[in-house]
Short mmCIF file of C-alpha atoms and ligand atoms in Angstrom, two decimals:
data_model
loop_
_atom_site.label_atom_id
_atom_site.label_comp_id
_atom_site.label_asym_id
_atom_site.label_seq_id
_atom_site.Cartn_x
_atom_site.Cartn_y
_atom_site.Cartn_z
CA MET C 277 1.40 2.42 -4.80
CA LYS C 278 -2.01 4.40 -4.71
CA VAL C 279 -3.61 4.61 -1.19
CA ALA C 280 -7.11 4.66 0.17
CA PHE C 281 -6.36 6.36 3.29
CA PHE C 282 -9.13 6.69 5.31
CA ASP C 283 -10.27 8.97 8.53
CA ALA C 284 -6.88 11.80 7.31
CA SER C 285 -7.00 14.31 9.89
CA VAL C 286 -5.52 17.79 9.45
CA ASP C 287 -2.29 16.59 11.75
CA GLU C 288 -1.32 13.35 9.52
CA ILE C 289 -1.29 15.82 6.31
CA PRO C 290 2.47 16.94 6.53
CA TYR C 291 3.46 12.82 6.97
CA ILE C 292 1.31 11.65 4.33
CA GLN C 293 2.89 14.63 2.23
CA GLN C 294 6.68 13.88 3.38
CA TRP C 295 5.49 9.96 2.11
CA GLU C 296 4.25 10.72 -1.30
CA GLN C 297 7.29 13.17 -1.57
CA ALA C 298 9.44 10.34 -0.58
CA THR C 299 7.89 7.75 -2.57
CA GLY C 300 5.83 8.66 -5.77
CA ASP C 301 3.34 6.80 -3.92
CA GLU C 302 -0.47 8.86 -4.16
CA ILE C 303 -2.08 8.86 -1.14
CA ILE C 304 -5.87 9.71 -1.06
CA GLN C 305 -6.96 11.85 1.82
CA ILE C 306 -10.65 10.55 2.92
CA PRO C 307 -11.49 12.52 5.84
CA ASP C 308 -14.69 9.62 6.90
CA PHE C 309 -14.23 6.20 8.75
CA LEU C 310 -14.56 3.09 5.82
CA SER C 311 -18.11 2.47 5.77
CA LYS C 312 -20.26 0.77 3.39
CA GLU C 313 -21.33 4.20 2.12
CA ASN C 314 -17.74 5.22 0.90
CA VAL C 315 -16.26 1.47 0.69
CA HIS C 316 -16.12 2.44 -3.28
CA LEU C 317 -13.24 4.99 -2.96
CA VAL C 318 -10.76 1.88 -2.74
CA ALA C 319 -11.91 1.12 -6.52
CA GLY C 320 -8.07 1.94 -8.24
CA CYS C 321 -6.35 1.81 -5.11
CA ASP C 322 -4.08 -1.19 -3.72
CA ALA C 323 -4.07 -0.95 -0.38
CA VAL C 324 -6.27 1.13 2.51
CA SER C 325 -5.40 2.58 5.47
CA THR C 326 -7.43 3.53 7.93
CA LYS C 327 -7.96 4.51 12.39
CA GLN C 328 -11.49 3.74 12.08
CA ILE C 329 -13.29 4.11 15.61
CA PRO C 330 -16.78 2.62 14.84
CA VAL C 331 -16.46 -1.19 14.12
CA ILE C 332 -16.52 -2.02 10.50
CA ASP C 333 -19.49 -2.66 8.93
CA ASP C 334 -20.41 -6.22 7.90
CA GLU C 335 -21.04 -5.14 3.89
CA VAL C 336 -17.77 -3.91 3.45
CA TYR C 337 -15.28 -7.04 3.58
CA PRO C 338 -17.03 -8.05 -0.07
CA GLN C 339 -17.11 -5.11 -1.58
CA LEU C 340 -13.21 -4.87 -0.26
CA ALA C 341 -12.78 -7.98 -2.10
CA GLU C 342 -14.30 -7.25 -5.04
CA PHE C 343 -11.98 -4.34 -5.57
CA GLY C 344 -9.27 -6.14 -4.88
CA ILE C 345 -8.19 -5.03 -1.88
CA HIS C 346 -6.59 -7.93 0.31
CA HIS C 347 -5.11 -6.09 2.97
CA LEU C 348 -6.25 -3.42 5.81
CA ALA C 349 -3.10 -1.36 7.17
CA LEU C 350 -5.09 0.27 10.32
CA ARG C 351 -2.89 3.02 11.95
CA SER C 352 -4.18 2.33 15.54
CA VAL C 353 -3.35 -0.18 18.35
CA GLY C 354 -6.90 -1.63 19.23
CA TYR C 355 -8.58 -3.95 16.33
CA ASN C 356 -11.43 -4.83 17.85
CA VAL C 357 -13.15 -2.65 14.86
CA VAL C 358 -12.40 -5.66 12.70
CA ASN C 359 -15.17 -8.94 12.18
CA PHE C 360 -11.56 -10.99 11.93
CA GLU C 361 -14.33 -13.97 10.82
CA LEU C 362 -15.18 -11.73 7.92
CA ALA C 363 -12.00 -10.90 7.13
CA ASN C 364 -11.10 -13.99 7.62
CA GLN C 365 -13.50 -15.43 5.15
CA TYR C 366 -12.60 -12.24 2.09
CA ASP C 367 -9.49 -13.29 2.51
CA LEU C 368 -8.16 -9.82 3.94
CA THR C 369 -4.92 -9.29 5.76
CA ILE C 370 -5.63 -6.71 9.02
CA THR C 371 -2.17 -5.39 10.67
CA ASN C 372 -1.70 -2.32 13.25
CA VAL C 373 0.38 -0.21 14.46
CA PRO C 374 1.11 -1.44 18.16
CA ALA C 375 3.49 1.03 19.37
CA TYR C 376 3.93 4.41 17.47
CA SER C 377 5.62 6.09 20.17
CA PRO C 378 5.65 3.78 24.08
CA ARG C 379 8.04 6.81 24.94
CA ALA C 380 5.15 9.59 23.96
CA ILE C 381 3.09 7.76 26.93
CA ALA C 382 5.78 7.42 29.39
CA GLU C 383 6.80 10.83 29.12
CA ASN C 384 3.43 12.70 29.95
CA GLY C 385 3.38 10.52 32.66
CA LEU C 386 6.26 11.51 33.92
CA THR C 387 5.55 14.63 33.94
CA VAL C 388 1.92 14.27 35.89
CA GLY C 389 3.14 12.08 38.49
CA LEU C 390 5.97 14.86 38.29
CA ASN C 391 3.61 17.53 38.90
CA LEU C 392 1.65 15.85 41.59
CA LEU C 393 4.53 15.02 43.75
CA ARG C 394 5.12 18.89 43.67
CA LYS C 395 1.98 19.61 44.60
CA LEU C 396 1.92 22.28 41.45
CA SER C 397 -1.59 21.59 40.32
CA THR C 398 -2.96 22.31 44.12
CA ILE C 399 -0.37 25.22 44.26
CA GLN C 400 -2.17 26.70 40.84
CA ALA C 401 -5.80 25.85 41.61
CA ARG C 402 -4.92 27.49 45.31
CA MET C 403 -3.53 30.49 43.28
CA ARG C 404 -6.34 30.84 40.73
CA ARG C 405 -8.68 31.75 44.61
CA LEU C 406 -6.02 34.04 44.79
CA ASP C 407 -4.82 31.81 47.88
CA PHE C 408 -0.46 32.16 47.71
CA THR C 409 0.11 31.05 51.16
CA LEU C 410 2.32 28.11 51.84
CA PRO C 411 0.94 25.60 54.05
CA THR C 412 2.77 22.42 55.82
CA SER C 413 0.43 20.47 53.51
CA LEU C 414 2.16 22.05 50.43
CA LEU C 415 5.65 20.33 51.12
CA SER C 416 6.49 17.92 49.03
CA ASP C 417 9.15 15.70 47.92
CA GLU C 418 12.16 14.56 45.69
CA ILE C 419 11.58 11.64 43.65
CA PHE C 420 14.97 10.96 43.99
CA THR C 421 14.19 10.08 47.64
CA LYS C 422 11.04 8.02 46.70
CA THR C 423 10.14 4.80 45.46
CA VAL C 424 7.92 4.27 42.22
CA GLY C 425 5.44 0.94 41.57
CA VAL C 426 4.72 0.01 37.94
CA ILE C 427 2.02 -2.05 37.67
CA GLY C 428 2.67 -4.22 33.89
CA VAL C 429 6.35 -4.33 32.86
CA GLY C 430 5.25 -4.08 28.82
CA ARG C 431 6.52 -1.58 25.92
CA ILE C 432 5.26 2.06 27.90
CA GLY C 433 5.74 0.46 32.10
CA THR C 434 9.31 -0.37 30.74
CA ALA C 435 9.83 3.30 29.52
CA THR C 436 8.38 4.29 32.46
CA ALA C 437 10.11 2.42 34.92
CA GLN C 438 13.52 4.05 32.82
CA LEU C 439 12.50 7.69 33.31
CA TYR C 440 11.56 7.49 36.68
CA HIS C 441 14.82 5.65 37.58
CA ALA C 442 17.11 7.73 35.57
CA LEU C 443 15.55 10.14 38.05
CA GLY C 444 16.84 8.12 40.91
CA ALA C 445 13.90 6.86 42.34
CA ASN C 446 13.82 3.02 43.40
CA VAL C 447 11.18 1.31 40.91
CA LEU C 448 9.68 -1.31 41.39
CA GLY C 449 7.89 -3.85 38.62
CA TYR C 450 4.80 -5.94 39.06
CA ASP C 451 4.32 -8.26 35.53
CA PRO C 452 3.04 -11.74 35.59
CA VAL C 453 5.97 -12.01 32.49
CA TYR C 454 9.07 -12.03 33.84
CA ASN C 455 12.00 -9.86 31.56
CA ALA C 456 15.55 -9.95 33.28
CA ALA C 457 16.73 -7.56 31.47
CA ASN C 458 14.26 -5.01 33.32
CA GLU C 459 15.49 -5.41 36.37
CA ALA C 460 18.70 -3.07 35.20
CA PHE C 461 16.05 -0.19 36.26
CA LEU C 462 13.72 -1.66 38.48
CA THR C 463 12.80 -4.93 40.84
CA TYR C 464 10.34 -7.36 39.91
CA THR C 465 7.88 -7.44 42.93
CA ASP C 466 4.37 -9.02 44.01
CA LEU C 467 1.85 -6.57 43.88
CA PRO C 468 0.99 -6.05 47.39
CA THR C 469 4.89 -5.53 47.74
CA LEU C 470 4.31 -3.45 44.95
CA LEU C 471 1.00 -1.29 46.55
CA THR C 472 1.95 -1.20 49.74
CA GLN C 473 5.65 0.38 49.50
CA ALA C 474 5.05 2.64 46.16
CA ASP C 475 4.65 6.96 46.48
CA ILE C 476 4.07 6.82 42.82
CA ILE C 477 1.29 4.02 41.34
CA THR C 478 1.61 3.45 37.30
CA ILE C 479 -0.39 1.22 36.02
CA HIS C 480 0.51 -0.05 32.51
CA THR C 481 -1.26 -3.63 31.62
CA PRO C 482 -3.93 -4.12 28.57
CA LEU C 483 -7.62 -4.17 29.51
CA ASP C 484 -9.45 -7.73 29.36
CA GLU C 485 -12.17 -9.92 31.40
CA SER C 486 -8.66 -10.40 33.78
CA THR C 487 -7.67 -7.23 34.35
CA TYR C 488 -11.39 -5.28 34.36
CA HIS C 489 -11.29 -3.76 37.91
CA LEU C 490 -7.74 -4.95 38.42
CA ILE C 491 -7.85 -2.22 40.89
CA GLY C 492 -10.50 -1.57 43.54
CA GLU C 493 -11.15 -0.80 47.14
CA PRO C 494 -8.68 -4.42 48.20
CA GLU C 495 -6.08 -2.21 46.02
CA PHE C 496 -6.78 1.20 47.37
CA GLN C 497 -7.00 0.13 51.07
CA GLN C 498 -2.99 -0.95 50.76
CA MET C 499 -1.64 1.85 49.21
CA LYS C 500 0.17 4.73 51.48
CA PRO C 501 -1.79 7.38 52.76
CA GLY C 502 -0.42 9.89 50.23
CA ALA C 503 0.21 7.74 47.60
CA ILE C 504 -0.65 8.78 43.44
CA PHE C 505 -1.90 7.00 41.68
CA ILE C 506 -1.67 7.28 37.44
CA ASN C 507 -3.75 5.65 35.21
CA GLN C 508 -2.73 6.22 31.17
CA ALA C 509 -4.03 2.65 30.05
CA ARG C 510 -7.44 1.98 30.04
CA GLY C 511 -10.52 2.92 32.62
CA GLY C 512 -12.22 -0.34 32.69
CA LEU C 513 -9.04 -1.46 34.87
CA VAL C 514 -10.07 0.65 37.75
CA ASP C 515 -13.08 1.12 40.03
CA THR C 516 -13.57 5.16 39.08
CA ALA C 517 -16.04 5.22 42.30
CA THR C 518 -13.96 3.71 44.77
CA LEU C 519 -10.67 5.61 43.61
CA ILE C 520 -13.15 9.05 43.75
CA GLN C 521 -13.33 7.63 47.83
CA HIS C 522 -9.75 7.47 48.64
CA LEU C 523 -9.18 10.55 46.62
CA GLU C 524 -11.73 12.25 48.39
CA ASN C 525 -11.71 11.05 51.93
CA GLY C 526 -7.46 11.60 51.72
CA HIS C 527 -6.43 8.84 52.05
CA LEU C 528 -4.87 9.33 48.01
CA GLY C 529 -1.77 12.10 47.85
CA GLY C 530 -3.59 12.50 44.27
CA ALA C 531 -4.22 11.04 41.22
CA GLY C 532 -3.67 11.30 37.18
CA LEU C 533 -5.66 10.30 34.81
CA ASP C 534 -5.93 9.85 30.92
CA VAL C 535 -8.36 7.40 30.97
CA LEU C 536 -11.53 7.13 32.03
CA SER C 537 -14.71 4.30 32.08
CA SER C 538 -16.62 7.32 31.28
CA GLU C 539 -14.27 8.17 28.67
CA SER C 540 -16.46 7.51 25.34
CA GLU C 541 -19.05 10.40 26.30
CA PHE C 542 -17.07 13.38 26.90
CA PHE C 543 -13.13 12.62 25.78
CA TRP C 544 -12.26 14.47 22.42
CA LYS C 545 -15.47 16.77 22.24
CA GLN C 546 -16.75 19.67 23.52
CA PHE C 547 -19.38 21.46 25.91
CA THR C 548 -20.75 24.27 27.48
CA THR C 549 -22.47 23.25 30.19
CA PRO C 550 -19.83 21.28 32.98
CA THR C 551 -23.32 19.81 34.40
CA ASP C 552 -23.57 17.77 30.72
CA LEU C 553 -20.50 16.02 31.75
CA PRO C 554 -20.23 12.50 33.68
CA ALA C 555 -20.51 13.02 37.98
CA ASP C 556 -17.37 11.05 38.19
CA TYR C 557 -15.53 13.33 36.24
CA GLN C 558 -17.27 16.13 37.93
CA ARG C 559 -16.51 14.52 41.20
CA LEU C 560 -12.69 14.51 39.62
CA ALA C 561 -12.72 17.97 38.65
CA ALA C 562 -13.61 19.27 41.76
CA LEU C 563 -10.17 18.34 42.99
CA ASP C 564 -7.44 20.45 43.15
CA ASN C 565 -4.92 17.18 43.43
CA VAL C 566 -6.01 14.96 40.34
CA ILE C 567 -5.57 15.80 36.36
CA VAL C 568 -7.78 14.28 34.23
CA THR C 569 -6.41 15.08 30.74
CA PRO C 570 -8.11 13.64 27.53
CA HIS C 571 -6.75 10.43 26.22
CA SER C 572 -4.00 12.46 25.29
CA ALA C 573 -1.16 10.88 26.47
CA TYR C 574 0.06 9.88 22.63
CA TYR C 575 -0.44 12.56 21.15
CA THR C 576 2.73 14.16 19.96
CA ASN C 577 4.09 14.74 16.52
CA LEU C 578 6.97 11.30 16.43
CA ALA C 579 3.44 9.14 17.48
CA VAL C 580 1.46 10.54 14.93
CA GLN C 581 4.29 10.45 12.45
CA ASN C 582 5.05 7.27 13.41
CA MET C 583 1.38 5.88 12.87
CA VAL C 584 1.33 7.03 9.44
CA ARG C 585 4.27 5.53 8.10
CA GLN C 586 4.96 2.24 9.73
CA SER C 587 0.98 1.72 8.06
CA LEU C 588 1.96 2.57 4.80
CA THR C 589 5.31 0.89 5.14
CA GLU C 590 2.85 -2.36 6.01
CA CYS C 591 1.42 -1.79 2.63
CA GLN C 592 4.36 -1.03 1.21
CA HIS C 593 5.50 -4.91 2.29
CA PHE C 594 2.22 -6.43 1.88
CA LEU C 595 2.38 -5.52 -1.94
CA THR C 596 5.92 -6.21 -2.81
CA GLY C 597 5.51 -9.82 -0.67
CA GLU C 598 8.10 -8.41 2.32
CA LYS C 599 7.22 -10.02 6.10
CA LEU C 600 4.38 -7.99 7.48
CA LEU C 601 5.62 -6.50 10.73
CA TYR C 602 2.47 -6.24 12.88
CA LYS C 603 -0.12 -8.58 11.60
CA VAL C 604 -2.94 -9.00 13.66
CA GLU C 605 -3.67 -12.69 14.42
CA PRO C 606 -6.61 -12.82 17.25
P1 LIG G 788 2.01 -4.54 26.30
O1 LIG G 788 1.21 -5.55 25.70
O2 LIG G 788 3.60 -3.56 26.08
O3 LIG G 788 2.20 -4.46 27.91
C1 LIG G 788 1.75 -4.85 28.78
C2 LIG G 788 2.20 -5.33 29.74
O4 LIG G 788 1.03 -5.70 30.78
C3 LIG G 788 2.97 -6.78 29.46
O5 LIG G 788 4.03 -7.28 29.87
C4 LIG G 788 1.85 -7.98 29.91
O6 LIG G 788 2.76 -8.89 30.57
C5 LIG G 788 1.10 -6.53 31.38
N1 LIG G 788 0.22 -7.43 32.16
C6 LIG G 788 -1.08 -8.59 31.71
N2 LIG G 788 -1.33 -8.74 32.27
C7 LIG G 788 -1.09 -8.04 33.72
C8 LIG G 788 -1.55 -8.38 35.47
N3 LIG G 788 -2.73 -8.70 35.24
N4 LIG G 788 -0.61 -7.13 36.28
C9 LIG G 788 0.05 -6.77 35.62
N5 LIG G 788 0.56 -7.11 34.46
C10 LIG G 788 0.11 -7.65 33.52
O7 LIG G 788 1.07 -2.60 26.61
P2 LIG G 788 1.89 -1.46 25.88
O8 LIG G 788 1.63 -0.92 24.98
O9 LIG G 788 2.45 -0.70 27.07
O10 LIG G 788 0.20 -1.02 26.48
C11 LIG G 788 0.11 -0.67 27.77
C12 LIG G 788 -1.79 0.21 27.76
O11 LIG G 788 -1.63 1.45 27.52
C13 LIG G 788 -2.48 -0.56 27.59
O12 LIG G 788 -3.99 -0.37 28.41
C14 LIG G 788 -2.94 0.32 26.30
O13 LIG G 788 -3.93 0.31 25.94
C15 LIG G 788 -2.62 1.74 26.75
N6 LIG G 788 -2.38 2.69 25.87
C16 LIG G 788 -2.98 3.74 26.17
C17 LIG G 788 -2.26 5.08 25.30
C18 LIG G 788 -2.77 6.45 26.22
O14 LIG G 788 -2.67 7.21 24.55
N7 LIG G 788 -3.19 6.22 27.54
C19 LIG G 788 -1.83 5.35 24.46
C20 LIG G 788 -0.88 3.67 24.02
C21 LIG G 788 -1.25 2.73 24.77
#
């Protein structure tokens, strides 16, 4: 098959080449997002794949149909860039890659959780200020004596719970959907119990109207003094202003944030002046016990490889009439 591969990035190239060598397929690498300006590049191709951050222009749908394209393989989890009314009108099937590597995010969260538990980022910040003393505020704990609360026990929440359980932590889980198999490594509980008992709280729910600011003032108030809060899911799940207050007043022991509501203003971009950064980030960056990462928890070799392979496998399945694994039907 011949695939128009939009938004091809440097990190994907080795996996594209591996695919071409293994299958004989031709993958046309196009560095830009799919748009009305470049949709003509699909001419002569059998399939289209894109990672796509901007919404797909309405004019693209009829043009894809004219070029005989009836499948768009997204290499992302999110599919909010697609107009499904137009996709249906022009008989365009959409697939995504819903789980390129839950372990990538879970291991990143565990790393951040252990770093904050052992106060490594605080110790390093003090050392950068030439302070090598060991005050009692740096006394820390071992993970096997601690309770970890996982909010949202789906793909990533499950992987996270398994990792903490393997280290001997007592793991609590809260999720409206019960999965008996998870009882092997966690104890299901209600949200207030999780918030009041956990030493590390890590959130892994989707963001929608029902989960917007799921963690706000009432929830932070219930957390133990010194609790560590980790959000790798979506910024909007958390009332960031309230989180910052609970960090600045010393109630919380630390926070690990891979996502922020303000992230579109600065994540994956380069700056020269710190004051150009969003105000919430500037306050978080001033705290030794906060680790902010630029939505990079997923970014591993395996995750990138899976994004490429799974999307191309869907292209192959569509063309041969095999069952699609990740058809999106919102
Ligand atoms: P998933 O759909 O597999 O799991 C989500 C779980 O949350 C489900 O079990 C669901 O029942 C539960 N849930 C829904 N509403 C809830 C609520 N109000 N309270 C408690 N639980 C609730 O999703 P996933 O693949 O595990 O992804 C989890 C989150 O991680 C998503 O927000 C996703 O966008 C984010 N994510 C982040 C990165 C990153 O690099 N930082 C990468 C991939 C995914």
